[in-house]
Amino acid sequence: MSDTITLEVGGMTCDGCSSRVRDALQSVSGVSSAEVSHEQGTAVISHSGSSRENLSSAVRAIGYTVDCLLYTSDAADEGLGVDLGGRRII
């Protein structure tokens, strides 16, 4: 089963930034796709078994910030975080 997590990424200002973040996330083991928007400041990652620590570390390693982590899959119903209208903040 594939899970989805949304990271709020700080410091992205252009398409090049989005591409660097996407490439970094897709290099993490278990990541099947990453959709990154510098306009929205988000990265939506589909993965199987990738830890949120590994995902956020990959983004931080290339010079961007991760302000918070938002789960958007059914896996969030396991009781993690605080519900924000269908999203859980971790």
GROMACS .gro file of C-alpha atoms in nm:
model
   90
    1MET     CA    1   0.000   0.000   0.000
    2SER     CA    2   0.128   0.345  -0.090
    3ASP     CA    3   0.107   0.627   0.163
    4THR     CA    4   0.109   0.998   0.092
    5ILE     CA    5   0.273   1.269   0.297
    6THR     CA    6   0.280   1.642   0.233
    7LEU     CA    7   0.578   1.844   0.349
    8GLU     CA    8   0.564   2.220   0.385
    9VAL     CA    9   0.896   2.326   0.235
   10GLY     CA   10   1.045   2.669   0.298
   11GLY     CA   11   1.296   2.856   0.085
   12MET     CA   12   1.182   2.753  -0.264
   13THR     CA   13   1.160   3.050  -0.501
   14CYS     CA   14   1.161   2.907  -0.854
   15ASP     CA   15   1.109   2.602  -1.074
   16GLY     CA   16   1.473   2.508  -1.025
   17CYS     CA   17   1.415   2.487  -0.649
   18SER     CA   18   1.112   2.266  -0.706
   19SER     CA   19   1.317   2.038  -0.930
   20ARG     CA   20   1.599   2.007  -0.676
   21VAL     CA   21   1.355   1.921  -0.397
   22ARG     CA   22   1.173   1.669  -0.620
   23ASP     CA   23   1.501   1.502  -0.719
   24ALA     CA   24   1.615   1.483  -0.356
   25LEU     CA   25   1.286   1.328  -0.246
   26GLN     CA   26   1.278   1.079  -0.532
   27SER     CA   27   1.625   0.961  -0.432
   28VAL     CA   28   1.489   0.843  -0.094
   29SER     CA   29   1.430   0.469  -0.081
   30GLY     CA   30   1.061   0.380  -0.111
   31VAL     CA   31   0.949   0.704  -0.278
   32SER     CA   32   0.743   0.639  -0.590
   33SER     CA   33   0.669   1.003  -0.679
   34ALA     CA   34   0.705   1.359  -0.555
   35GLU     CA   35   0.504   1.657  -0.675
   36VAL     CA   36   0.667   1.982  -0.564
   37SER     CA   37   0.532   2.338  -0.594
   38HIS     CA   38   0.743   2.639  -0.506
   39GLU     CA   39   0.432   2.858  -0.539
   40GLN     CA   40   0.249   2.663  -0.268
   41GLY     CA   41   0.560   2.568  -0.074
   42THR     CA   42   0.464   2.202  -0.066
   43ALA     CA   43   0.591   1.862  -0.164
   44VAL     CA   44   0.339   1.576  -0.196
   45ILE     CA   45   0.520   1.244  -0.175
   46SER     CA   46   0.381   0.898  -0.251
   47HIS     CA   47   0.587   0.631  -0.082
   48SER     CA   48   0.597   0.283   0.063
   49GLY     CA   49   0.786   0.261   0.386
   50SER     CA   50   0.983   0.586   0.375
   51SER     CA   51   1.011   0.752   0.712
   52ARG     CA   52   0.911   1.114   0.759
   53GLU     CA   53   1.256   1.173   0.909
   54ASN     CA   54   1.428   1.049   0.592
   55LEU     CA   55   1.202   1.261   0.371
   56SER     CA   56   1.254   1.579   0.572
   57SER     CA   57   1.628   1.511   0.602
   58ALA     CA   58   1.658   1.483   0.224
   59VAL     CA   59   1.500   1.828   0.186
   60ARG     CA   60   1.708   1.985   0.462
   61ALA     CA   61   2.028   1.834   0.321
   62ILE     CA   62   1.993   2.046   0.007
   63GLY     CA   63   1.934   2.370   0.196
   64TYR     CA   64   1.557   2.401   0.233
   65THR     CA   65   1.348   2.395   0.548
   66VAL     CA   66   1.066   2.165   0.645
   67ASP     CA   67   0.825   2.370   0.851
   68CYS     CA   68   0.592   2.083   0.939
   69LEU     CA   69   0.481   1.746   0.811
   70LEU     CA   70   0.125   1.679   0.697
   71TYR     CA   71  -0.006   1.327   0.638
   72THR     CA   72  -0.281   1.314   0.378
   73SER     CA   73  -0.337   0.938   0.353
   74ASP     CA   74  -0.552   0.696   0.546
   75ALA     CA   75  -0.242   0.598   0.740
   76ALA     CA   76  -0.286   0.922   0.935
   77ASP     CA   77  -0.594   0.769   1.094
   78GLU     CA   78  -0.362   0.568   1.315
   79GLY     CA   79  -0.385   0.853   1.565
   80LEU     CA   80  -0.079   1.056   1.473
   81GLY     CA   81  -0.088   1.432   1.502
   82VAL     CA   82  -0.370   1.684   1.514
   83ASP     CA   83  -0.658   1.684   1.265
   84LEU     CA   84  -0.669   1.994   1.044
   85GLY     CA   85  -0.971   1.945   0.823
   86GLY     CA   86  -0.873   1.608   0.682
   87ARG     CA   87  -0.498   1.659   0.728
   88ARG     CA   88  -0.292   1.567   1.029
   89ILE     CA   89  -0.003   1.778   1.145
   90ILE     CA   90   0.280   1.575   1.295
   0.00000   0.00000   0.00000
